[in-house]
Short mmCIF file of C-alpha atoms in Angstrom, two decimals:
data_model
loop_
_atom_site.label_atom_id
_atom_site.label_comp_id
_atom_site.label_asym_id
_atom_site.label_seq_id
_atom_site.Cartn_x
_atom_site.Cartn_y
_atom_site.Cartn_z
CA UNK R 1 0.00 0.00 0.00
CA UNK R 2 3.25 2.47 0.47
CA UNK R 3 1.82 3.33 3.79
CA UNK R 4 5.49 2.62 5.22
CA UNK R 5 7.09 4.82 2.64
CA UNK R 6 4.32 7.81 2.90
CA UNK R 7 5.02 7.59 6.77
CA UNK R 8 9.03 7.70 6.51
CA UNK R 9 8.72 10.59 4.07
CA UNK R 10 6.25 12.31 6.46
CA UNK R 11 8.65 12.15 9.42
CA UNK R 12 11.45 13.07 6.64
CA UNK R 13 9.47 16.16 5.97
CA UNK R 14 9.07 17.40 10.16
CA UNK R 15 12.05 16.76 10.78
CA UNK R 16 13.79 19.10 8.01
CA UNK R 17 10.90 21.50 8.82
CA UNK R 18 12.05 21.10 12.82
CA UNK R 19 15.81 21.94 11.43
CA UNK R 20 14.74 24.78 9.17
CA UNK R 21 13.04 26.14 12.02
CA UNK R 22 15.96 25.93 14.85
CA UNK R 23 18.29 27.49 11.98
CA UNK R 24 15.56 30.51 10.77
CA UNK R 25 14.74 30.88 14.85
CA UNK R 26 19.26 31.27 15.26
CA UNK R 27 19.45 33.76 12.29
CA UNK R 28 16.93 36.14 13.62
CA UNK R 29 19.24 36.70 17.14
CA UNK R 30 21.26 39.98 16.89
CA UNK R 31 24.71 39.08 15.24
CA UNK R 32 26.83 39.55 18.29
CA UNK R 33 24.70 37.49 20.69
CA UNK R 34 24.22 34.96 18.28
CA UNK R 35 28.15 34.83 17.93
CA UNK R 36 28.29 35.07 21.69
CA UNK R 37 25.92 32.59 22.32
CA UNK R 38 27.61 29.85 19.25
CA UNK R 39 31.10 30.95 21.54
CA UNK R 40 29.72 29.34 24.46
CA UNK R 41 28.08 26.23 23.25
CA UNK R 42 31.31 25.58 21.08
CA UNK R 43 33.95 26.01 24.59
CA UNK R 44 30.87 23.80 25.93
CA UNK R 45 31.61 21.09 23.72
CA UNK R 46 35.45 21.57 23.68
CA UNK R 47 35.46 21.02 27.61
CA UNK R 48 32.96 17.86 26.95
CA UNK R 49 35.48 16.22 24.64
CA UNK R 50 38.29 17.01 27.18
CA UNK R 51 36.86 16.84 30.26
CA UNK R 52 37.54 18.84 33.67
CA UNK R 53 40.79 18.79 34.01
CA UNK R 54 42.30 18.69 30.35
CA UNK R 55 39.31 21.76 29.82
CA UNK R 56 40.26 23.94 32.58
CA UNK R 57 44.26 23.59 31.59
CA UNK R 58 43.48 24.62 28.56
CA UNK R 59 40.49 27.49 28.97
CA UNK R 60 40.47 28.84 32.36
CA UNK R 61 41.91 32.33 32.92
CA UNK R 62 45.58 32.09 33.51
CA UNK R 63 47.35 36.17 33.19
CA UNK R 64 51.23 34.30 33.47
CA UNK R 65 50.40 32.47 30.25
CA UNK R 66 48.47 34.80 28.62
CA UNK R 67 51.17 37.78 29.00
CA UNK R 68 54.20 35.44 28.43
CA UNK R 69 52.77 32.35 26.63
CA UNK R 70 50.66 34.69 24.01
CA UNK R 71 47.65 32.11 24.65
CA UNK R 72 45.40 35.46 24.14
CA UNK R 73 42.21 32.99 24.01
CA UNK R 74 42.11 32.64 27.15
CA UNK R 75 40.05 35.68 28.47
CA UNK R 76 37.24 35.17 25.68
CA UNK R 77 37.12 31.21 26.73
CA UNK R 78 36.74 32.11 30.31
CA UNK R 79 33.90 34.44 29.17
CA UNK R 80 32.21 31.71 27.57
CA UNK R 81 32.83 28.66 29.45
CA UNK R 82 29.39 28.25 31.88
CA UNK R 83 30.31 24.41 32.92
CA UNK R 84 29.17 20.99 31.50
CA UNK R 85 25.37 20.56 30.36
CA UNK R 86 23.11 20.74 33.16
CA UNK R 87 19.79 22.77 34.11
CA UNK R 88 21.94 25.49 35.98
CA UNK R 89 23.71 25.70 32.63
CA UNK R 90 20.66 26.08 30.28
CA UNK R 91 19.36 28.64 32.41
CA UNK R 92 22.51 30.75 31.83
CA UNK R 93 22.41 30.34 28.48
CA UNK R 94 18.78 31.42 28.55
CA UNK R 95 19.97 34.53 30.52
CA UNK R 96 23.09 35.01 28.35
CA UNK R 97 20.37 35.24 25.18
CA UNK R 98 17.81 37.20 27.06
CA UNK R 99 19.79 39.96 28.83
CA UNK R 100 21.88 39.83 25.87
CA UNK R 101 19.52 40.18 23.21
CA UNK R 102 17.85 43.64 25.44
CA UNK R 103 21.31 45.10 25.44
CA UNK R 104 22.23 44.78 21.98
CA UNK R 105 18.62 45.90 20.94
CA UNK R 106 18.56 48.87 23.28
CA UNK R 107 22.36 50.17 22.55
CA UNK R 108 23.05 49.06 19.05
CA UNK R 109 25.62 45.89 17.83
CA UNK R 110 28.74 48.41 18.16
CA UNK R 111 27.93 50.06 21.85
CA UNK R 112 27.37 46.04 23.18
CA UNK R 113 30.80 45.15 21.34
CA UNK R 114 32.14 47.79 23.85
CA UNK R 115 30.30 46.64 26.43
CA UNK R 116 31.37 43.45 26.05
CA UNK R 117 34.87 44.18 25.80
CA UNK R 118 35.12 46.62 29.04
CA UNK R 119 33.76 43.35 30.99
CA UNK R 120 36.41 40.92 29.63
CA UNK R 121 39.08 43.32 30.26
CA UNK R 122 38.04 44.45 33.55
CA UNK R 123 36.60 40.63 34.73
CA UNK R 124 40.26 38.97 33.81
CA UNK R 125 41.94 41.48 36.14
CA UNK R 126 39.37 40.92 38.59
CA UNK R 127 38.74 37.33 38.31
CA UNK R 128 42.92 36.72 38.47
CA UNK R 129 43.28 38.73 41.46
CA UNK R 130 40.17 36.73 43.14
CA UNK R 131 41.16 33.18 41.52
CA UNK R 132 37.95 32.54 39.59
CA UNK R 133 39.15 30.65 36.51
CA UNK R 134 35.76 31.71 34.79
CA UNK R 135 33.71 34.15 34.78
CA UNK R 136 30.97 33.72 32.05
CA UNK R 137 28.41 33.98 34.84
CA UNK R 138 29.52 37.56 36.29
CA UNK R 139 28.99 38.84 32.19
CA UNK R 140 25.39 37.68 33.01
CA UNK R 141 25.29 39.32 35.52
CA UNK R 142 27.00 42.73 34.40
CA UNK R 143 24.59 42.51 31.58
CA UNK R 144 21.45 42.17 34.10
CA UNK R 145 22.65 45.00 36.20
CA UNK R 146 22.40 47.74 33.43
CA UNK R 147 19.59 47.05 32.17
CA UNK R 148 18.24 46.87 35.86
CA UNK R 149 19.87 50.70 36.05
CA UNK R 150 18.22 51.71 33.39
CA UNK R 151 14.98 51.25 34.34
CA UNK R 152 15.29 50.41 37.98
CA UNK R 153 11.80 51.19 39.39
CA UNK R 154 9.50 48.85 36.63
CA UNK R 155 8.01 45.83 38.12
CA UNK R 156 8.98 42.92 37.07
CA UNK R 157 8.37 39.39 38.04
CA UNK R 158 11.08 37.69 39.59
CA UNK R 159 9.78 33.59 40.48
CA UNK R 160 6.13 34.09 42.22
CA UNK R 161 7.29 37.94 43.36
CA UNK R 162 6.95 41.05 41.78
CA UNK R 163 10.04 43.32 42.55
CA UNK R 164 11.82 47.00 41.01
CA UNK R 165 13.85 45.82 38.15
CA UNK R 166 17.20 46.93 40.60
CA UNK R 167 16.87 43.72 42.86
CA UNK R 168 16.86 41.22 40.18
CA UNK R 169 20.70 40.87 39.84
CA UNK R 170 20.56 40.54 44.02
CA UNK R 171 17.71 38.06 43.24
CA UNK R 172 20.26 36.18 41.54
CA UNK R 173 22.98 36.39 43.32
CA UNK R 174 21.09 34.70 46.36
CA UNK R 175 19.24 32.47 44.28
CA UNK R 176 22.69 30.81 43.45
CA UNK R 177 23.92 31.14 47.30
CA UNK R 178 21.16 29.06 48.39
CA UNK R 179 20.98 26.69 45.79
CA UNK R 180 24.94 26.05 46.44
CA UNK R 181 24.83 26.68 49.85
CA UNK R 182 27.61 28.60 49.77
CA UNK R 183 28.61 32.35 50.71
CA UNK R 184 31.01 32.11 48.47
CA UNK R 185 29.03 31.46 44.80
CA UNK R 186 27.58 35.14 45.58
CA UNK R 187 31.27 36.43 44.44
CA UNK R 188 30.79 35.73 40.56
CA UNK R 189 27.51 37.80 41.17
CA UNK R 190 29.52 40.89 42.73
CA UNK R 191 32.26 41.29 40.31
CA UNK R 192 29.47 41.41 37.82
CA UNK R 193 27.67 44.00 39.78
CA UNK R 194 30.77 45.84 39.66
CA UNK R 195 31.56 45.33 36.44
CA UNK R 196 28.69 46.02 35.14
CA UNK R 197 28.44 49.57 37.00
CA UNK R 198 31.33 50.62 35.67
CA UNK R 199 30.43 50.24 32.34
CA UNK R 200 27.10 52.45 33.25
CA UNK R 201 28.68 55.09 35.65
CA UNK R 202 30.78 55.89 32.41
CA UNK R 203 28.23 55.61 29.52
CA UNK R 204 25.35 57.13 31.74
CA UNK R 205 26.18 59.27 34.77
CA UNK R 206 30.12 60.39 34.37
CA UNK R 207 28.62 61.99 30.97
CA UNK R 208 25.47 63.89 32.68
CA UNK R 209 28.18 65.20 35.59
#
């Protein structure tokens, strides 16, 4: 009857429709957060095929063999790398797109270039002086914080709450303390914070003074 055939070509047919879709759905992201966003799921799968230790020798942050051993990929893979696969890692990835996306749609492609490269450069001193290897969240997080300064008193919903847009990077921040248990995952949160505030003291308020 060809039933077989009409059902293999059917499923043929979804699935290039499911593919066109994914790839039409990745085009339409702004260029630089698409290339940001391809960055970190390509370090993602270059510290899968490694693993831990092999990864983290070869992208972690590491200023002695940056300066001397000219391994200058090192800042830009410790601004991608966000850990193996897991849900904490999708969510940062959904962040990275989101917050992302709002910055390079509010300020332009070449002001988030900027942006971007102010956190990298300030992050790698901060995150070698502090020992964080990575520091892919704390860009989330820098990114968060000015768009949460730019319009700090709308309400937005944060889990079942509805807060001023200025708490959500806090929101975060202890979000990730409790879940880890730990004082110490707040510090990725802070350098963002900082980070991030630099960038917008200098773009927003040094300008208006």
């Amino acid at each position: 009857t060809g039933k077989k055939k009409v059902q293999a070509a059917a499923q043929e047919a979804e699935k290039k429709s499911a593919v066109s879709d994914t790839l039409t759905k990745y085009k339409a992201i702004l260029p630089l957060t698409r290339i940001y966003i391809t960055m970190v799921g390509a370090v993602t799968l270059v510290g899968l095929l490694l693993g831990d230790e092999l990864s983290q020798g070869l992208l972690a942050l590491d200023p002695i063999r940056t300066m001397y051993g000219l391994e200058l990929w090192r800042p830009f893979t410790a601004a991608c790398f966000l850990g193996p696969p897991s849900i904490g890692w999708l969510m940062s990835a959904y962040y990275l797109f989101e917050y992302g996306s709002s910055l390079e749609r509010a300020f332009g492609t070449a002001q988030h270039l900027l942006f971007l490269l102010i956190q990298i450069g300030f992050l790698s001193v901060c995150s070698a002086f502090f020992g964080q290897p990575f520091f892919a969240q704390s860009v989330i997080t820098s990114m968060l914080h000015v768009l949460s300064r730019s319009m700090p008193n709308q309400k937005v919903k944060w889990l079942i709450f509805t807060v001023p847009y200025w708490t959500l990077p806090y929101g975060l921040m202890a979000s990730d303390v409790l879940q880890a248990g730990n004082a110490g995952a707040a510090l990725p949160h802070v350098l963002g914070i900082l980070s991030g505030h630099v960038y917008y003291f200098h773009k927003n308020v040094w300008p208006k003074l």
